[in-house]
Amino acid sequence: MNKNSQKLLLKEGTSQELKIITSTRIPKDFFITTGIGESDITVHAGSYHLALKEAGIEQCNIMVYSSILSGIATEIPKPDHDKLVHGSVLESIMANSTAAKGQRATAGIIFGWLYDKSTGKKFGGLVCEYNENGTEEEATDKLKKSLKVLYENGYSDKYHMKDIKLITKSFVAKKKYATALVALCFVNYVFPVLGITGQN
């Protein structure tokens, strides 16, 4: 059925377009990347962009959201640069630290997986970010404590947490603006189908 036929049928009320009703999409496969950048001009189009470039994701429109991993989320190898379409939306959980000349920029992410104590089934994951100016040792300590608090407030009764992974990126700025980042970047999603409307 071409577009004109669809419009005619809808206008005459003889048929309806079929519409799929989906639940909230679930992020699935993700890769981990890191980067640093510095600039004497600015942050956003300077050090931040250069950090994205080193991370291999500067060609994407970056969207950042909060720190929960689904039970189906799976880490994959970082794709080749040309596999990410220029101008596409890349959603991520990101730690992003900025600093001035002579200061340290440190970004870090820690995540762990929750497993049901009764069944052993993987439930999902928890993520914490570090976006400050401490050393990597300080970031590591704070990230571990943050994840522990997150786990103990709402998850420890029912789930074990294991398979913990921690990634940091840190450097001292030599230029006016500096950025360090660590990101979990999602490349695909599952759309649970709830039903179909418009059927006669």
C-alpha angles and dihedrals in degrees: 000000000000125000094262091053091049092051092048094050092048093047094051092045092232095122144005135225113254113243126195116220112212134183122234109305118252120221109233124171120033139173131208123233138168137196147169131204140171136193141175091215112054146318108245100045091024127038095009093050091048090050089052089049093053088048089053097238103094092112092065134079101245121219119184126204139171132290115274127111121204123235090251095049110124131186114233133181115279108268123237114273094249092055090072109078115234109252095015122135115256115191118203150164101236140184110203124179127183128195142176127240111300093017128106122246113203127179126179143169130196125186136175135185126241120221124190110251092216102044104018089230118149108250104180142283142274125218133194127188134208117208105168144099104259129113122277088255091055091046092050092051093048094046093052091049092046093052091048091054092047091050095046093051104068108345113050096081094061106021142051115219119215144136090067118185128190128192127182136179122191141163142153115252119243093179133055096268129031136180133189121185142180119189142183103208123198120216104179143016142209117230110201108215114226098178149303127265131195097052117143 
